[in-house]
PDB file of C-alpha atoms and ligand atoms in Angstrom:
ATOM      1  CA  MET R  59       0.000   0.000   0.000  1.00 45.00           C
ATOM      2  CA  GLY R  60       2.692   2.512   1.077  1.00 45.00           C
ATOM      3  CA  ASP R  61       4.708   1.677  -2.069  1.00 49.00           C
ATOM      4  CA  GLU R  62       1.796   2.343  -4.445  1.00 49.00           C
ATOM      5  CA  LYS R  63       1.168   5.819  -2.984  1.00 49.00           C
ATOM      6  CA  GLY R  64       4.804   6.708  -3.397  1.00 47.00           C
ATOM      7  CA  ALA R  65       4.762   5.603  -7.044  1.00 47.00           C
ATOM      8  CA  ASN R  66       1.688   7.767  -7.802  1.00 50.00           C
ATOM      9  CA  THR R  67       3.256  10.824  -6.264  1.00 49.00           C
ATOM     10  CA  ALA R  68       6.421  10.308  -8.242  1.00 47.00           C
ATOM     11  CA  TYR R  69       4.444  10.029 -11.519  1.00 50.00           C
ATOM     12  CA  ILE R  70       2.512  13.234 -10.916  1.00 48.00           C
ATOM     13  CA  GLU R  71       5.671  15.154 -10.084  1.00 48.00           C
ATOM     14  CA  ARG R  72       7.349  13.888 -13.201  1.00 49.00           C
ATOM     15  CA  SER R  73       4.463  14.665 -15.489  1.00 48.00           C
ATOM     16  CA  SER R  74       4.038  18.214 -14.223  1.00 47.00           C
ATOM     17  CA  SER R  75       7.684  19.081 -14.341  1.00 47.00           C
ATOM     18  CA  TYR R  76       8.512  17.547 -17.743  1.00 50.00           C
ATOM     19  CA  ASP R  77       5.414  18.201 -19.867  1.00 53.00           C
ATOM     20  CA  GLY R  78       5.437  21.853 -21.113  1.00 55.00           C
ATOM     21  CA  LYS R  79       1.761  21.922 -22.156  1.00 58.00           C
ATOM     22  CA  ARG R  80       0.591  20.600 -18.885  1.00 62.00           C
ATOM     23  CA  ALA R  81       2.690  23.234 -17.144  1.00 64.00           C
ATOM     24  CA  SER R  82       0.864  26.055 -18.933  1.00 72.00           C
ATOM     25  CA  SER R  83      -2.556  24.521 -18.215  1.00 76.00           C
ATOM     26  CA  GLY R  84      -1.412  24.405 -14.630  1.00 80.00           C
ATOM     27  CA  LYS R  85      -0.782  28.162 -14.830  1.00 82.00           C
ATOM     28  CA  TYR R  86      -4.359  28.645 -16.032  1.00 81.00           C
ATOM     29  CA  LYS R  87      -5.592  26.509 -13.212  1.00 84.00           C
ATOM     30  CA  THR R  88      -3.668  28.604 -10.735  1.00 85.00           C
ATOM     31  CA  PHE R  89      -4.972  31.802 -12.312  1.00 83.00           C
ATOM     32  CA  PHE R  90      -8.504  30.424 -12.202  1.00 81.00           C
ATOM     33  CA  ARG R  91      -8.110  29.277  -8.593  1.00 84.00           C
ATOM     34  CA  LYS R  92      -6.934  32.758  -7.554  1.00 84.00           C
ATOM     35  CA  ASN R  93      -9.350  34.780  -9.673  1.00 85.00           C
ATOM     36  CA  TRP R  94     -12.476  32.630 -10.016  1.00 86.00           C
ATOM     37  CA  TRP R  95     -14.519  35.150  -8.096  1.00 86.00           C
ATOM     38  CA  LYS R  96     -13.553  37.927 -10.519  1.00 87.00           C
ATOM     39  CA  LEU R  97     -14.616  35.751 -13.429  1.00 86.00           C
ATOM     40  CA  LEU R  98     -17.857  34.857 -11.683  1.00 88.00           C
ATOM     41  CA  ILE R  99     -18.623  38.518 -10.992  1.00 89.00           C
ATOM     42  CA  GLY R 100     -17.824  39.364 -14.617  1.00 89.00           C
ATOM     43  CA  PHE R 101     -20.077  36.601 -15.858  1.00 89.00           C
ATOM     44  CA  LEU R 102     -22.930  37.604 -13.532  1.00 90.00           C
ATOM     45  CA  ALA R 103     -22.512  41.256 -14.497  1.00 89.00           C
ATOM     46  CA  ALA R 104     -22.717  40.362 -18.204  1.00 89.00           C
ATOM     47  CA  LYS R 105     -25.782  38.259 -17.526  1.00 88.00           C
ATOM     48  CA  LEU R 106     -27.351  41.061 -15.499  1.00 86.00           C
ATOM     49  CA  ILE R 107     -26.693  43.588 -18.273  1.00 86.00           C
ATOM     50  CA  ILE R 108     -28.374  41.283 -20.790  1.00 85.00           C
ATOM     51  CA  ILE R 109     -31.373  40.781 -18.499  1.00 83.00           C
ATOM     52  CA  LEU R 110     -31.650  44.498 -17.774  1.00 81.00           C
ATOM     53  CA  CYS R 111     -31.471  45.273 -21.481  1.00 78.00           C
ATOM     54  CA  LEU R 112     -34.222  42.758 -22.163  1.00 79.00           C
ATOM     55  CA  VAL R 113     -36.398  44.019 -19.319  1.00 77.00           C
ATOM     56  CA  TYR R 114     -35.839  47.759 -19.690  1.00 77.00           C
ATOM     57  CA  VAL R 115     -35.265  48.074 -23.434  1.00 80.00           C
ATOM     58  CA  GLY R 116     -36.639  44.924 -25.036  1.00 86.00           C
ATOM     59  CA  PHE R 117     -39.792  44.537 -22.944  1.00 87.00           C
ATOM     60  CA  PRO R 118     -41.040  48.142 -23.339  1.00 89.00           C
ATOM     61  CA  ASN R 119     -40.482  47.830 -27.095  1.00 90.00           C
ATOM     62  CA  ILE R 120     -42.287  44.514 -27.281  1.00 89.00           C
ATOM     63  CA  ALA R 121     -45.103  45.894 -25.119  1.00 90.00           C
ATOM     64  CA  GLN R 122     -45.452  48.995 -27.321  1.00 92.00           C
ATOM     65  CA  ASP R 123     -45.317  46.859 -30.454  1.00 92.00           C
ATOM     66  CA  GLN R 124     -48.141  44.655 -29.146  1.00 90.00           C
ATOM     67  CA  VAL R 125     -50.205  47.734 -28.249  1.00 91.00           C
ATOM     68  CA  ASN R 126     -49.563  49.133 -31.748  1.00 91.00           C
ATOM     69  CA  LYS R 127     -50.773  45.883 -33.273  1.00 92.00           C
ATOM     70  CA  SER R 128     -53.968  45.729 -31.223  1.00 91.00           C
ATOM     71  CA  SER R 129     -57.181  47.113 -32.678  1.00 90.00           C
ATOM     72  CA  LEU R 130     -60.563  48.288 -31.478  1.00 88.00           C
ATOM     73  CA  GLU R 131     -63.842  47.196 -32.955  1.00 88.00           C
ATOM     74  CA  VAL R 132     -66.822  49.415 -32.240  1.00 86.00           C
ATOM     75  CA  LYS R 133     -69.995  47.465 -31.544  1.00 87.00           C
ATOM     76  CA  SER R 134     -72.171  50.432 -30.724  1.00 85.00           C
ATOM     77  CA  ILE R 135     -72.026  54.056 -29.709  1.00 84.00           C
ATOM     78  CA  THR R 136     -74.911  55.870 -28.111  1.00 85.00           C
ATOM     79  CA  LEU R 137     -74.693  59.597 -27.541  1.00 83.00           C
ATOM     80  CA  THR R 138     -77.478  60.951 -25.358  1.00 85.00           C
ATOM     81  CA  ASN R 139     -78.283  63.944 -23.173  1.00 84.00           C
ATOM     82  CA  PRO R 140     -76.409  66.480 -25.262  1.00 81.00           C
ATOM     83  CA  THR R 141     -75.875  69.832 -23.595  1.00 82.00           C
ATOM     84  CA  GLN R 142     -73.664  72.715 -24.648  1.00 78.00           C
ATOM     85  CA  ASN R 143     -70.695  71.315 -22.767  1.00 86.00           C
ATOM     86  CA  SER R 144     -71.272  67.613 -22.252  1.00 89.00           C
ATOM     87  CA  VAL R 145     -72.768  64.507 -23.766  1.00 88.00           C
ATOM     88  CA  HIS R 146     -73.429  61.078 -22.320  1.00 90.00           C
ATOM     89  CA  ILE R 147     -71.598  58.352 -24.189  1.00 90.00           C
ATOM     90  CA  GLN R 148     -72.310  54.665 -23.988  1.00 90.00           C
ATOM     91  CA  GLN R 149     -69.962  52.633 -26.061  1.00 89.00           C
ATOM     92  CA  ASP R 150     -69.377  48.934 -26.523  1.00 91.00           C
ATOM     93  CA  VAL R 151     -66.033  48.130 -28.073  1.00 90.00           C
ATOM     94  CA  VAL R 152     -63.912  45.014 -28.365  1.00 92.00           C
ATOM     95  CA  LEU R 153     -60.149  45.203 -28.013  1.00 92.00           C
ATOM     96  CA  HIS R 154     -58.526  42.670 -30.344  1.00 93.00           C
ATOM     97  CA  SER R 155     -54.980  41.511 -29.713  1.00 91.00           C
ATOM     98  CA  SER R 156     -52.979  38.781 -31.428  1.00 88.00           C
ATOM     99  CA  SER R 157     -50.425  38.733 -28.617  1.00 86.00           C
ATOM    100  CA  ILE R 158     -49.660  35.525 -26.734  1.00 85.00           C
ATOM    101  CA  PHE R 159     -49.348  37.659 -23.607  1.00 86.00           C
ATOM    102  CA  THR R 160     -52.289  38.858 -21.546  1.00 90.00           C
ATOM    103  CA  PRO R 161     -51.060  42.088 -19.981  1.00 92.00           C
ATOM    104  CA  THR R 162     -53.099  44.493 -17.887  1.00 93.00           C
ATOM    105  CA  LEU R 163     -53.439  48.080 -19.004  1.00 93.00           C
ATOM    106  CA  ASP R 164     -54.234  50.675 -16.347  1.00 95.00           C
ATOM    107  CA  GLY R 165     -57.258  52.868 -16.904  1.00 94.00           C
ATOM    108  CA  PHE R 166     -56.391  56.121 -18.616  1.00 94.00           C
ATOM    109  CA  LYS R 167     -57.757  59.311 -20.092  1.00 94.00           C
ATOM    110  CA  ALA R 168     -57.755  59.361 -23.871  1.00 93.00           C
ATOM    111  CA  SER R 169     -58.045  62.489 -26.019  1.00 93.00           C
ATOM    112  CA  LEU R 170     -60.630  62.281 -28.790  1.00 93.00           C
ATOM    113  CA  PHE R 171     -59.790  64.380 -31.814  1.00 94.00           C
ATOM    114  CA  LEU R 172     -60.126  64.722 -35.550  1.00 93.00           C
ATOM    115  CA  GLU R 173     -57.058  63.734 -37.512  1.00 91.00           C
ATOM    116  CA  ASN R 174     -56.982  66.950 -39.540  1.00 88.00           C
ATOM    117  CA  THR R 175     -55.769  68.790 -36.400  1.00 87.00           C
ATOM    118  CA  GLU R 176     -52.572  66.748 -36.285  1.00 85.00           C
ATOM    119  CA  PRO R 177     -49.757  67.200 -35.334  1.00 86.00           C
ATOM    120  CA  ASP R 178     -50.912  69.779 -32.732  1.00 89.00           C
ATOM    121  CA  ILE R 179     -54.067  67.891 -31.918  1.00 90.00           C
ATOM    122  CA  GLU R 180     -57.140  69.737 -30.664  1.00 92.00           C
ATOM    123  CA  PRO R 181     -59.112  67.209 -28.613  1.00 93.00           C
ATOM    124  CA  PHE R 182     -62.833  67.868 -28.343  1.00 93.00           C
ATOM    125  CA  ALA R 183     -63.256  65.597 -25.330  1.00 93.00           C
ATOM    126  CA  TYR R 184     -61.518  63.163 -23.020  1.00 93.00           C
ATOM    127  CA  LEU R 185     -62.769  59.643 -22.595  1.00 91.00           C
ATOM    128  CA  SER R 186     -61.926  57.720 -19.415  1.00 93.00           C
ATOM    129  CA  LEU R 187     -61.024  54.185 -20.353  1.00 92.00           C
ATOM    130  CA  PRO R 188     -61.325  51.512 -17.681  1.00 93.00           C
ATOM    131  CA  GLN R 189     -58.549  49.124 -16.678  1.00 94.00           C
ATOM    132  CA  VAL R 190     -58.347  46.269 -19.160  1.00 93.00           C
ATOM    133  CA  HIS R 191     -56.941  42.783 -18.777  1.00 93.00           C
ATOM    134  CA  SER R 192     -56.239  42.128 -22.420  1.00 90.00           C
ATOM    135  CA  SER R 193     -56.889  38.803 -24.115  1.00 89.00           C
ATOM    136  CA  LYS R 194     -57.599  37.850 -27.731  1.00 91.00           C
ATOM    137  CA  ALA R 195     -60.905  39.745 -27.667  1.00 93.00           C
ATOM    138  CA  THR R 196     -61.692  41.872 -24.638  1.00 93.00           C
ATOM    139  CA  PRO R 197     -65.065  43.606 -24.394  1.00 94.00           C
ATOM    140  CA  ILE R 198     -64.892  47.134 -22.986  1.00 93.00           C
ATOM    141  CA  ASN R 199     -67.971  49.011 -21.891  1.00 93.00           C
ATOM    142  CA  ILE R 200     -67.864  52.743 -21.571  1.00 92.00           C
ATOM    143  CA  ASN R 201     -70.744  54.551 -19.915  1.00 94.00           C
ATOM    144  CA  GLN R 202     -69.946  58.097 -18.897  1.00 94.00           C
ATOM    145  CA  THR R 203     -70.770  61.724 -19.325  1.00 93.00           C
ATOM    146  CA  MET R 204     -68.090  63.251 -21.468  1.00 91.00           C
ATOM    147  CA  LYS R 205     -67.180  66.892 -21.023  1.00 91.00           C
ATOM    148  CA  ILE R 206     -66.835  68.776 -24.292  1.00 91.00           C
ATOM    149  CA  ILE R 207     -63.647  70.807 -24.086  1.00 93.00           C
ATOM    150  CA  ASP R 208     -63.655  72.240 -27.598  1.00 92.00           C
ATOM    151  CA  LEU R 209     -67.104  73.044 -28.927  1.00 90.00           C
ATOM    152  CA  ASP R 210     -65.845  74.010 -32.367  1.00 90.00           C
ATOM    153  CA  GLN R 211     -64.078  70.678 -32.880  1.00 92.00           C
ATOM    154  CA  PHE R 212     -67.061  68.803 -31.442  1.00 90.00           C
ATOM    155  CA  SER R 213     -69.403  70.584 -33.861  1.00 88.00           C
ATOM    156  CA  GLN R 214     -67.124  69.578 -36.725  1.00 91.00           C
ATOM    157  CA  PHE R 215     -67.235  65.980 -35.498  1.00 89.00           C
ATOM    158  CA  ASN R 216     -71.035  66.063 -35.399  1.00 86.00           C
ATOM    159  CA  THR R 217     -71.214  67.613 -38.851  1.00 87.00           C
ATOM    160  CA  LEU R 218     -69.020  64.795 -40.143  1.00 88.00           C
ATOM    161  CA  ILE R 219     -71.279  62.212 -38.503  1.00 84.00           C
ATOM    162  CA  MET R 220     -74.336  63.729 -40.110  1.00 82.00           C
ATOM    163  CA  ASN R 221     -72.860  64.242 -43.559  1.00 85.00           C
ATOM    164  CA  SER R 222     -70.371  61.447 -44.131  1.00 85.00           C
ATOM    165  CA  GLU R 223     -70.533  57.800 -44.947  1.00 84.00           C
ATOM    166  CA  THR R 224     -67.577  57.111 -42.658  1.00 86.00           C
ATOM    167  CA  VAL R 225     -66.049  59.230 -39.937  1.00 87.00           C
ATOM    168  CA  ARG R 226     -62.578  58.772 -38.563  1.00 90.00           C
ATOM    169  CA  VAL R 227     -62.043  59.765 -34.967  1.00 90.00           C
ATOM    170  CA  ALA R 228     -58.627  59.409 -33.395  1.00 92.00           C
ATOM    171  CA  PHE R 229     -57.874  58.775 -29.813  1.00 88.00           C
ATOM    172  CA  ARG R 230     -54.623  58.997 -28.009  1.00 93.00           C
ATOM    173  CA  GLY R 231     -53.299  58.558 -24.514  1.00 93.00           C
ATOM    174  CA  HIS R 232     -50.656  56.805 -22.494  1.00 94.00           C
ATOM    175  CA  THR R 233     -50.868  54.272 -19.727  1.00 94.00           C
ATOM    176  CA  ALA R 234     -48.925  51.682 -17.782  1.00 94.00           C
ATOM    177  CA  LEU R 235     -48.787  48.102 -18.967  1.00 93.00           C
ATOM    178  CA  HIS R 236     -48.249  45.319 -16.427  1.00 93.00           C
ATOM    179  CA  LEU R 237     -47.194  41.791 -17.285  1.00 90.00           C
ATOM    180  CA  GLY R 238     -46.456  39.216 -14.603  1.00 87.00           C
ATOM    181  CA  GLY R 239     -43.564  40.164 -12.331  1.00 85.00           C
ATOM    182  CA  LEU R 240     -41.910  42.430 -14.908  1.00 86.00           C
ATOM    183  CA  PRO R 241     -41.575  46.106 -14.050  1.00 86.00           C
ATOM    184  CA  SER R 242     -44.541  47.997 -15.487  1.00 90.00           C
ATOM    185  CA  THR R 243     -43.843  49.976 -18.635  1.00 91.00           C
ATOM    186  CA  GLN R 244     -45.429  53.082 -20.153  1.00 93.00           C
ATOM    187  CA  VAL R 245     -47.099  52.589 -23.513  1.00 93.00           C
ATOM    188  CA  GLN R 246     -48.551  55.095 -25.933  1.00 93.00           C
ATOM    189  CA  TYR R 247     -52.043  54.390 -27.177  1.00 91.00           C
ATOM    190  CA  ASN R 248     -52.855  55.705 -30.647  1.00 91.00           C
ATOM    191  CA  GLU R 249     -55.887  54.433 -32.420  1.00 90.00           C
ATOM    192  CA  VAL R 250     -58.192  55.644 -35.143  1.00 89.00           C
ATOM    193  CA  LEU R 251     -61.765  54.454 -35.099  1.00 87.00           C
ATOM    194  CA  GLU R 252     -63.654  54.361 -38.329  1.00 85.00           C
ATOM    195  CA  LEU R 253     -67.335  54.910 -37.668  1.00 83.00           C
ATOM    196  CA  LYS R 254     -70.198  54.756 -40.069  1.00 80.00           C
ATOM    197  CA  GLY R 255     -71.845  58.143 -40.294  1.00 78.00           C
ATOM    198  CA  LEU R 256     -75.457  58.928 -41.025  1.00 74.00           C
ATOM    199  CA  ASN R 257     -74.533  60.107 -44.540  1.00 70.00           C
ATOM    200  CA  ASN R 258     -77.228  62.810 -44.643  1.00 66.00           C
ATOM    201  CA  LEU R 259     -79.712  60.087 -43.789  1.00 67.00           C
ATOM    202  CA  ALA R 260     -79.360  58.847 -47.368  1.00 64.00           C
ATOM    203  CA  GLY R 261     -82.292  56.611 -48.116  1.00 65.00           C
ATOM    204  CA  PHE R 262     -84.557  58.522 -45.746  1.00 67.00           C
ATOM    205  CA  ASP R 263     -88.030  58.416 -47.191  1.00 68.00           C
ATOM    206  CA  ILE R 264     -91.631  59.051 -46.243  1.00 68.00           C
ATOM    207  CA  PRO R 265     -93.530  56.883 -48.705  1.00 67.00           C
ATOM    208  CA  THR R 266     -97.023  57.635 -47.395  1.00 69.00           C
ATOM    209  CA  PHE R 267     -98.596  60.105 -45.041  1.00 70.00           C
ATOM    210  CA  HIS R 268    -101.916  61.760 -44.491  1.00 69.00           C
ATOM    211  CA  LEU R 269    -103.087  64.516 -42.212  1.00 69.00           C
ATOM    212  CA  VAL R 270    -105.721  63.831 -39.630  1.00 67.00           C
ATOM    213  CA  ASN R 271    -107.831  66.274 -37.765  1.00 69.00           C
ATOM    214  CA  ASN R 272    -106.943  65.762 -34.149  1.00 63.00           C
ATOM    215  CA  LYS R 273    -108.185  68.335 -31.683  1.00 65.00           C
ATOM    216  CA  ASP R 274    -107.117  66.414 -28.563  1.00 65.00           C
ATOM    217  CA  GLY R 275    -103.450  67.284 -29.023  1.00 63.00           C
ATOM    218  CA  GLY R 276    -102.540  63.880 -30.413  1.00 63.00           C
ATOM    219  CA  PRO R 277    -100.676  63.343 -33.647  1.00 62.00           C
ATOM    220  CA  ASN R 278    -102.123  65.069 -36.658  1.00 64.00           C
ATOM    221  CA  MET R 279    -100.020  63.433 -39.272  1.00 63.00           C
ATOM    222  CA  ILE R 280     -99.870  59.701 -39.741  1.00 66.00           C
ATOM    223  CA  GLY R 281     -97.531  58.055 -42.155  1.00 66.00           C
ATOM    224  CA  LYS R 282     -94.652  55.724 -42.703  1.00 68.00           C
ATOM    225  CA  ALA R 283     -91.034  56.822 -42.601  1.00 65.00           C
ATOM    226  CA  TYR R 284     -88.100  54.769 -43.753  1.00 68.00           C
ATOM    227  CA  ILE R 285     -84.940  55.618 -41.820  1.00 65.00           C
ATOM    228  CA  PRO R 286     -81.888  53.668 -42.958  1.00 64.00           C
ATOM    229  CA  ASN R 287     -79.967  52.026 -40.164  1.00 62.00           C
ATOM    230  CA  THR R 288     -76.417  51.710 -41.431  1.00 63.00           C
ATOM    231  CA  SER R 289     -74.676  53.432 -38.554  1.00 66.00           C
ATOM    232  CA  LEU R 290     -73.788  51.712 -35.323  1.00 65.00           C
ATOM    233  CA  MET R 291     -74.414  55.031 -33.714  1.00 68.00           C
ATOM    234  CA  THR R 292     -77.463  56.111 -31.806  1.00 70.00           C
ATOM    235  CA  LEU R 293     -77.843  59.848 -31.444  1.00 68.00           C
ATOM    236  CA  GLU R 294     -80.354  61.744 -29.448  1.00 65.00           C
ATOM    237  CA  MET R 295     -81.467  64.747 -31.451  1.00 57.00           C
ATOM    238  CA  VAL R 296     -82.626  67.724 -29.479  1.00 48.00           C
ATOM    239  CA  ARG R 297     -84.147  70.792 -31.061  1.00 41.00           C
ATOM    240  CA  ASP R 298     -82.258  73.353 -29.082  1.00 41.00           C
ATOM    241  CA  ALA R 299     -78.919  71.632 -28.824  1.00 36.00           C
ATOM    242  CA  CYS R 300     -77.245  73.028 -31.907  1.00 37.00           C
ATOM    243  CA  ASN R 301     -74.732  70.184 -32.013  1.00 38.00           C
ATOM    244  CA  PHE R 302     -77.264  67.591 -32.924  1.00 39.00           C
ATOM    245  CA  GLN R 303     -79.346  69.435 -35.505  1.00 38.00           C
ATOM    246  CA  PRO R 304     -79.328  67.285 -38.605  1.00 42.00           C
ATOM    247  CA  THR R 305     -78.556  69.329 -41.679  1.00 39.00           C
ATOM    248  CA  LEU R 306     -80.484  67.724 -44.464  1.00 41.00           C
ATOM    249  CA  LYS R 307     -79.347  68.767 -47.892  1.00 39.00           C
ATOM    250  CA  PRO R 308     -82.024  68.718 -50.563  1.00 39.00           C
ATOM    251  CA  ASP R 309     -80.929  66.571 -53.479  1.00 38.00           C
TER     252      ASP R 309
HETATM  253  C1  NAG H  77     -45.792  52.277 -32.363  1.00 71.67           C
HETATM  254  O1  NAG H  77     -46.478  53.187 -33.224  1.00 71.67           O
HETATM  255  C2  NAG H  77     -45.956  54.508 -33.229  1.00 71.67           C
HETATM  256  C3  NAG H  77     -46.829  55.348 -34.147  1.00 71.67           C
HETATM  257  O2  NAG H  77     -48.163  55.297 -33.757  1.00 71.67           O
HETATM  258  C4  NAG H  77     -44.518  54.499 -33.710  1.00 71.67           C
HETATM  259  O3  NAG H  77     -43.997  55.804 -33.649  1.00 71.67           O
HETATM  260  C5  NAG H  77     -43.694  53.570 -32.836  1.00 71.67           C
HETATM  261  O4  NAG H  77     -42.384  53.475 -33.341  1.00 71.67           O
HETATM  262  C6  NAG H  77     -44.326  52.193 -32.765  1.00 71.67           C
HETATM  263  N1  NAG H  77     -43.574  51.415 -31.778  1.00 71.67           N
HETATM  264  C7  NAG H  77     -43.247  50.118 -31.954  1.00 71.67           C
HETATM  265  C8  NAG H  77     -42.413  49.502 -30.887  1.00 71.67           C
HETATM  266  O5  NAG H  77     -43.635  49.479 -32.906  1.00 71.67           O
HETATM  267  C1  NAG H  78     -74.926  53.804 -17.532  1.00 71.67           C
HETATM  268  O1  NAG H  78     -74.783  54.688 -16.416  1.00 71.67           O
HETATM  269  C2  NAG H  78     -76.019  55.227 -15.965  1.00 71.67           C
HETATM  270  C3  NAG H  78     -75.717  56.193 -14.849  1.00 71.67           C
HETATM  271  O2  NAG H  78     -74.766  57.122 -15.257  1.00 71.67           O
HETATM  272  C4  NAG H  78     -76.939  54.091 -15.508  1.00 71.67           C
HETATM  273  O3  NAG H  78     -78.182  54.628 -15.143  1.00 71.67           O
HETATM  274  C5  NAG H  78     -77.131  53.103 -16.657  1.00 71.67           C
HETATM  275  O4  NAG H  78     -77.874  52.001 -16.211  1.00 71.67           O
HETATM  276  C6  NAG H  78     -75.778  52.618 -17.168  1.00 71.67           C
HETATM  277  N1  NAG H  78     -75.996  51.768 -18.323  1.00 71.67           N
HETATM  278  C7  NAG H  78     -75.337  50.629 -18.513  1.00 71.67           C
HETATM  279  C8  NAG H  78     -75.685  49.861 -19.741  1.00 71.67           C
HETATM  280  O5  NAG H  78     -74.480  50.232 -17.750  1.00 71.67           O
HETATM  281  C1  NAG H  79     -80.005  49.257 -36.101  1.00 71.67           C
HETATM  282  O1  NAG H  79     -78.811  48.462 -36.233  1.00 71.67           O
HETATM  283  C2  NAG H  79     -78.261  48.047 -35.009  1.00 71.67           C
HETATM  284  C3  NAG H  79     -76.956  47.334 -35.274  1.00 71.67           C
HETATM  285  O2  NAG H  79     -76.753  47.057 -36.613  1.00 71.67           O
HETATM  286  C4  NAG H  79     -79.228  47.155 -34.263  1.00 71.67           C
HETATM  287  O3  NAG H  79     -78.692  46.786 -33.019  1.00 71.67           O
HETATM  288  C5  NAG H  79     -80.534  47.933 -34.046  1.00 71.67           C
HETATM  289  O4  NAG H  79     -81.486  47.095 -33.441  1.00 71.67           O
HETATM  290  C6  NAG H  79     -81.065  48.450 -35.367  1.00 71.67           C
HETATM  291  N1  NAG H  79     -82.244  49.272 -35.106  1.00 71.67           N
HETATM  292  C7  NAG H  79     -83.393  49.107 -35.745  1.00 71.67           C
HETATM  293  C8  NAG H  79     -84.495  50.026 -35.352  1.00 71.67           C
HETATM  294  O5  NAG H  79     -83.508  48.265 -36.620  1.00 71.67           O
END
């Protein structure tokens, strides 16, 4: 037993002192043994930089990209109770996203404006959007009284609704996006909704009517009216609210 140990020791000594290559690998080993902690710190620092880049540069970009790619589908819009400086809006929209992630977007205030005021947009109102946990198709219900902050722009919007086949209304805002344990990131929300307008009530027709003599204050004209229903919009028209006066052009 004692002899075998001695032989092994002798072999190792010989091999390390006579073999040049092994000597240099021994130097590396020594260097590594003395400096392993520096290498480890360097490696961890590199890894940390990559992770931080992904989280603070990559993730916000990916998040913004996904928000850019999402779209809104308007199911219905109902504008009621118009006054000179407010209108009640009830809106059903669906947020479509093709993302594999299901982030949460904080509620935020979006400016509603007409695109022809870009780049210095002149919002006619702000819409408060609720918090949304996004999935492939997320229904969003909006039911609020919207303050009109620019009557001139709002009148232009209403004129477009009355007179056009389609109306584009832009909305813009920014909010925080949360995904799992990642730090939340700010995203810009820019979207243009294309709404069907009333197009001067094209197709509006009164095929038959006759006057009746009604002294009790009831109706004195009875007839049929055909009102086309192409718009998803429901508008309350009030005589004295100038914003909602339909302007019917004679053909
Ligand atoms: C998102 O869209 C805006 C324009 O609306 C653009 O400026 C921006 O570069 C887009 N961001 C990404 C990450 O795609
Ligand atoms: C909308 O809000 C009003 C109160 O502001 C409420 O009376 C009404 O029931 C709500 N409608 C829907 C569909 O949630
Ligand atoms: C008008 O169309 C909308 C959606 O297309 C529908 O929900 C509504 O019931 C229609 N109204 C009438 C009076 O047909």
